[in-house]
PDB file of C-alpha atoms in Angstrom:
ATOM      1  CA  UNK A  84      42.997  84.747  61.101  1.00 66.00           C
ATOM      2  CA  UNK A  85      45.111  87.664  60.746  1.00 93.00           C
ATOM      3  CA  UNK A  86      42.400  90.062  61.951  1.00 95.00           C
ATOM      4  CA  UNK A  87      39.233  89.756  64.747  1.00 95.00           C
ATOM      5  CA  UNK A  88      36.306  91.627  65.344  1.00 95.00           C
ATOM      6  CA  UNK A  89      35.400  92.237  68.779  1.00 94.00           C
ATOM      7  CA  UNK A  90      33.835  94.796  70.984  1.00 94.00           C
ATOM      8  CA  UNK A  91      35.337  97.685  71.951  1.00 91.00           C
ATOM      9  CA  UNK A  92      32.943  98.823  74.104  1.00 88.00           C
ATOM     10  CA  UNK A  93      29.192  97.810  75.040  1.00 85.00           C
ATOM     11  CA  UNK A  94      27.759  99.168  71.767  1.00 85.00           C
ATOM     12  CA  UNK A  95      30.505  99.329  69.536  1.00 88.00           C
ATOM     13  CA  UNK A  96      32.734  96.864  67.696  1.00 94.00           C
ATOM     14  CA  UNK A  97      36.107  97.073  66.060  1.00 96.00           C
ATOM     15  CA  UNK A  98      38.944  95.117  64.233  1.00 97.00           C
ATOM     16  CA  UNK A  99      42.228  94.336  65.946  1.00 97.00           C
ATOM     17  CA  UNK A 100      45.248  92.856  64.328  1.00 97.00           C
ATOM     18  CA  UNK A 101      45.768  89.251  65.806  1.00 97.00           C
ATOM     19  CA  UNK A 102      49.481  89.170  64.179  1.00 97.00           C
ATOM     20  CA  UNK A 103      52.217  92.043  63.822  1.00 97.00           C
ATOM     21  CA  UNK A 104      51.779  94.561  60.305  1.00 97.00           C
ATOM     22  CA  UNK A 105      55.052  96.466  59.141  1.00 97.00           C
ATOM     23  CA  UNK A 106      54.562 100.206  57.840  1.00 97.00           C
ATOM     24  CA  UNK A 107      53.635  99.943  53.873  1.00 96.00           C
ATOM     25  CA  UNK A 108      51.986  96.599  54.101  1.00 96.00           C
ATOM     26  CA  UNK A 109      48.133  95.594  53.465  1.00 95.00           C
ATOM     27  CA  UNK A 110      46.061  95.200  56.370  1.00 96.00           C
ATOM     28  CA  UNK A 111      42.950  94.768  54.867  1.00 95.00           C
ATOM     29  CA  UNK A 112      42.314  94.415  51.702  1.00 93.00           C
ATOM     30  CA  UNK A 113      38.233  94.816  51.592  1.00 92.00           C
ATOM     31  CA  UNK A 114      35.418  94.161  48.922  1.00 87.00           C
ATOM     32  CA  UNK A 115      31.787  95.101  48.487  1.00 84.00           C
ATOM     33  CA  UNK A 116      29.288  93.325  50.648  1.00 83.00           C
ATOM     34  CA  UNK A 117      27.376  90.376  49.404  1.00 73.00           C
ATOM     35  CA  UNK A 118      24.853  89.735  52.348  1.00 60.00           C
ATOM     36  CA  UNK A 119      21.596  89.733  51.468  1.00 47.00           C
ATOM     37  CA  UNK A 120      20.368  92.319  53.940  1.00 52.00           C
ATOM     38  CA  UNK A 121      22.177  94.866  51.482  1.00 52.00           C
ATOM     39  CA  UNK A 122      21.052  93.613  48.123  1.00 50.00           C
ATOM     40  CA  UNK A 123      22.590  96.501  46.624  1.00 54.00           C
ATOM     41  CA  UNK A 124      25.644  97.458  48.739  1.00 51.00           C
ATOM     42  CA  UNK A 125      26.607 100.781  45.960  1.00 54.00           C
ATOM     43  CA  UNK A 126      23.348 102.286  46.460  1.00 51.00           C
ATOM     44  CA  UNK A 127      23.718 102.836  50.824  1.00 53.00           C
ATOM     45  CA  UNK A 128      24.135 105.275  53.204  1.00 56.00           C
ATOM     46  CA  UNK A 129      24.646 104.194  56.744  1.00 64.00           C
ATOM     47  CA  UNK A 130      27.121 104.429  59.430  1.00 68.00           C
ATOM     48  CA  UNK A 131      28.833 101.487  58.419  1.00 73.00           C
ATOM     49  CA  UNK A 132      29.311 103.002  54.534  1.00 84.00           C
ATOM     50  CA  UNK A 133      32.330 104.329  52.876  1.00 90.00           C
ATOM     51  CA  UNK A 134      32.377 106.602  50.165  1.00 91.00           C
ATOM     52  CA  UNK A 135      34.406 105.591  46.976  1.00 92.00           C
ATOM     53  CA  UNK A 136      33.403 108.767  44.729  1.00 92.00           C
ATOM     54  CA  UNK A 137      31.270 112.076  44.771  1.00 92.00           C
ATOM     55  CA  UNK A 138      28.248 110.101  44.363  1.00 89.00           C
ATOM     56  CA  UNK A 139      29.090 106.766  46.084  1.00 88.00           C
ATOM     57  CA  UNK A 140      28.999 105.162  49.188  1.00 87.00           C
ATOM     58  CA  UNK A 141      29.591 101.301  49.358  1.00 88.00           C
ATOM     59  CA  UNK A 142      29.488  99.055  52.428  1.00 88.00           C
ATOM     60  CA  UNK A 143      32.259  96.830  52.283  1.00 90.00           C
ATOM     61  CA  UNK A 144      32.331  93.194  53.424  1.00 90.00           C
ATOM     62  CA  UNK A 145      33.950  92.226  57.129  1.00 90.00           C
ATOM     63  CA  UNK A 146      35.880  92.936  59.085  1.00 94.00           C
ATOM     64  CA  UNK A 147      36.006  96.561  57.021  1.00 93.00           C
ATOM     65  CA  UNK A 148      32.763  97.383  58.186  1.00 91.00           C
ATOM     66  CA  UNK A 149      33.351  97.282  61.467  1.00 93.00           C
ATOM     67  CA  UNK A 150      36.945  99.964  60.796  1.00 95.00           C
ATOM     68  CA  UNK A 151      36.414 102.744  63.458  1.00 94.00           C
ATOM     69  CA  UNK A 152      38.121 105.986  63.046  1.00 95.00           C
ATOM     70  CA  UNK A 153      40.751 107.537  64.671  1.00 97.00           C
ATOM     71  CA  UNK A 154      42.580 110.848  64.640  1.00 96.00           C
ATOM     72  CA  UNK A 155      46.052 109.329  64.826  1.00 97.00           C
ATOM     73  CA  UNK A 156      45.095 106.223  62.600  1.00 98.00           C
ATOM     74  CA  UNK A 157      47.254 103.426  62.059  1.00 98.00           C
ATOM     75  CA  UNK A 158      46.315 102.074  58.518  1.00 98.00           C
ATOM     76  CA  UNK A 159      45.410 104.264  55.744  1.00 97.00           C
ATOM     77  CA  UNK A 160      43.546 104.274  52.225  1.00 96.00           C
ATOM     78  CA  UNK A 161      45.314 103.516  49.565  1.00 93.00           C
ATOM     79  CA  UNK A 162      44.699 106.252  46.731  1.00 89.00           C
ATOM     80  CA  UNK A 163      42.554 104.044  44.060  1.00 92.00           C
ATOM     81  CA  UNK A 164      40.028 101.537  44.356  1.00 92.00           C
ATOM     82  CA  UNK A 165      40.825  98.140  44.533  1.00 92.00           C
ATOM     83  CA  UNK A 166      39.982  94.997  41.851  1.00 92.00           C
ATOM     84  CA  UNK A 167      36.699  94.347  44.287  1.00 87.00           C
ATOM     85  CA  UNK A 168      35.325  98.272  43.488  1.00 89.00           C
ATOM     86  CA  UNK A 169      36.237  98.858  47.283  1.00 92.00           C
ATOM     87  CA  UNK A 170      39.395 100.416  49.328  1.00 95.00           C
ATOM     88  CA  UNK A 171      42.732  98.715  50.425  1.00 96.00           C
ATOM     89  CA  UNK A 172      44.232  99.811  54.286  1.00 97.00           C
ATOM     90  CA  UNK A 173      47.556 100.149  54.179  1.00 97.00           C
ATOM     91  CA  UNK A 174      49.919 100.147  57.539  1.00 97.00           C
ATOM     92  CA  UNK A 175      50.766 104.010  58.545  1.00 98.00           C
ATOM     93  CA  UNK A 176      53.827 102.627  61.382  1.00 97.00           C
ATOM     94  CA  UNK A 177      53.926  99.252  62.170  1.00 98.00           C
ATOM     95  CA  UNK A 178      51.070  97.387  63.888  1.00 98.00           C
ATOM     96  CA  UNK A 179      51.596  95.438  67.127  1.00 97.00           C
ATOM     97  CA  UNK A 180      49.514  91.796  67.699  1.00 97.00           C
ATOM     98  CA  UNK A 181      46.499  92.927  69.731  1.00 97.00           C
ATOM     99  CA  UNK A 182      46.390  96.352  68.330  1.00 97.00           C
ATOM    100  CA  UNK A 183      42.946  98.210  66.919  1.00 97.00           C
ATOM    101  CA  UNK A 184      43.243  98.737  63.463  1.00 98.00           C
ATOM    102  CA  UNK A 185      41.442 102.534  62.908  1.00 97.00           C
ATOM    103  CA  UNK A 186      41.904 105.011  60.014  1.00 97.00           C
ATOM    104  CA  UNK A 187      40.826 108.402  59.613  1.00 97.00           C
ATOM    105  CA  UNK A 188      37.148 108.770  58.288  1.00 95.00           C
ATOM    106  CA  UNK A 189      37.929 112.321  56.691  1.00 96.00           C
ATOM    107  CA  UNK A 190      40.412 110.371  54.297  1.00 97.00           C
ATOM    108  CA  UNK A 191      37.257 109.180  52.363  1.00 95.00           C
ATOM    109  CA  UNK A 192      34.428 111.163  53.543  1.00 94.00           C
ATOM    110  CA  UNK A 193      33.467 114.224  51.961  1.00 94.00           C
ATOM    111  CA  UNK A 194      31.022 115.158  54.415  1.00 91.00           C
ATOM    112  CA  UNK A 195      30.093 113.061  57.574  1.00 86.00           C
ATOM    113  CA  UNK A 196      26.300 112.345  58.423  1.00 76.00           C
ATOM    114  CA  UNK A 197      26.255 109.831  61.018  1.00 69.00           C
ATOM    115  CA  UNK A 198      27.656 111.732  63.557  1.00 74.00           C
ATOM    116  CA  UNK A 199      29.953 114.391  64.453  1.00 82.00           C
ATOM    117  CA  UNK A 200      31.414 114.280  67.918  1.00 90.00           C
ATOM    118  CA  UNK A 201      35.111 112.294  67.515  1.00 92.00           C
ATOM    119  CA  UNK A 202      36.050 110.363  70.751  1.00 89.00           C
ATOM    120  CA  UNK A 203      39.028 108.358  69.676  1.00 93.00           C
ATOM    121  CA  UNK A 204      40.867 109.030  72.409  1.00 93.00           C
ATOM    122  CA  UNK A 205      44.349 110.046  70.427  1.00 95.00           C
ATOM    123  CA  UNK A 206      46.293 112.871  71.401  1.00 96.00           C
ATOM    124  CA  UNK A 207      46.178 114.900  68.282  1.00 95.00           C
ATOM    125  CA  UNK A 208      42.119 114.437  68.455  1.00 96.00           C
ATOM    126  CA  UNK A 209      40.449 116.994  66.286  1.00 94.00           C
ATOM    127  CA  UNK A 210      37.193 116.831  68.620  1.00 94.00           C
ATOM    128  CA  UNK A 211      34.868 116.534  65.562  1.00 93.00           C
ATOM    129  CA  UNK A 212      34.579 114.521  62.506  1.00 93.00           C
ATOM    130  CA  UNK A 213      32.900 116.798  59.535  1.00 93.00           C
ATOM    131  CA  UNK A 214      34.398 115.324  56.613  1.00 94.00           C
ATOM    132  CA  UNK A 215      37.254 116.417  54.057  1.00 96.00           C
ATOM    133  CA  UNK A 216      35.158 119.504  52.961  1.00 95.00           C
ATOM    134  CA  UNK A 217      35.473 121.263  56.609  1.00 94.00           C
ATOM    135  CA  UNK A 218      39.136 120.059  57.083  1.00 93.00           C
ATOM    136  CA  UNK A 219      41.094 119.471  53.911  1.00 95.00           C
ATOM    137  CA  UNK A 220      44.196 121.995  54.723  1.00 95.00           C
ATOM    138  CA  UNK A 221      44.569 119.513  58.372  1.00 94.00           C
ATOM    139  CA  UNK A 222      43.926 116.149  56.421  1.00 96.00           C
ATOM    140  CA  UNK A 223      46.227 117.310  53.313  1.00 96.00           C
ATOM    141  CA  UNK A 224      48.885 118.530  56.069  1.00 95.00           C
ATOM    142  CA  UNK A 225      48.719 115.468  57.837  1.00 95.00           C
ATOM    143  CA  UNK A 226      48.624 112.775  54.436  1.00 95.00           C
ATOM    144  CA  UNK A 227      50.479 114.441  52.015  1.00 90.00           C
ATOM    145  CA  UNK A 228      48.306 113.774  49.279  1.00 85.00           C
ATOM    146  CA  UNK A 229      48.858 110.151  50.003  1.00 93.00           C
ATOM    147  CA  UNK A 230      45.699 107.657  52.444  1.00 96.00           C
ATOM    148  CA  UNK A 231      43.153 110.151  51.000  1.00 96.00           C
ATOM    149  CA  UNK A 232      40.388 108.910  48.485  1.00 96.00           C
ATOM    150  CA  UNK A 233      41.658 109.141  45.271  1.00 94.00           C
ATOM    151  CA  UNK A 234      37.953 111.246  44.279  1.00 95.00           C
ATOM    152  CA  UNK A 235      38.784 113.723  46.914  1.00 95.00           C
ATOM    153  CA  UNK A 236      42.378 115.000  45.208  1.00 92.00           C
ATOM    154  CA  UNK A 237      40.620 115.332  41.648  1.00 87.00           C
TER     155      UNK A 237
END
């Protein structure tokens, strides 16, 4: 496969690229979940969810779920919502074999619940993760207007 979930450490798990990625190109290109432990996977709210509007959060199918977030993220959102209702990750620089695939959780979360205390390890590490709401002039500084949730530029 072109992607492998493994752990990262001894309670967490991630997804690392298994083959190179050039900037601009689609790392993963994720759907809603169709397990049947989430019989409807628009209507959660858990640490694995992502939200897709004001009012939605969606879990999306694997390896997506398992996406941890970084400061300094290598792939990105892309601005609208995919053909599966879910989000696209688009390289940010190019991806090396081997690499952890992370993108920024304030790039789709209004407001993060699940915890708060960021320990991605990047240089430019904020030191929390709130949400868009409590950093929008540092997220829109640092994207552009472009790898943010289409919902949160209305």
């Amino acid at each position: 496969g072109k992607l492998q979930i493994k752990k990262v450490n001894s309670d967490q798990w991630g997804v690392f690229a298994q083959r190179p990625y050039t900037k601009g190109s689609i790392v993963i290109s994720s759907n809603l979940a169709t397990d049947t432990e989430q019989p409807n996977p628009k209507a959660t709210s858990c640490s694995h969810a992502i939200q897709t509007n004001w009012n939605e959060h969606i879990l999306m199918d694997l390896p997506a779920q398992f996406l941890n977030h970084s400061c300094d993220p290598n792939i990105g959102v892309a601005i609208k919502l995919n053909e599966g209702q879910s989000y696209d990750f688009v390289a940010l620089r190019d991806i090396e074999a081997g690499e952890e695939v992370r993108f920024d959780y304030e790039t789709t979360e209004y407001q993060v619940g699940a915890f708060e205390d960021c320990m991605c390890g990047a240089d430019i590490c904020r030191g929390t993760v709130k949400g868009f709401k409590h950093n929008k002039d540092v997220i829109l500084a640092k994207y552009g207007g472009k790898n943010i949730a289409g919902y949160l530029m209305e």
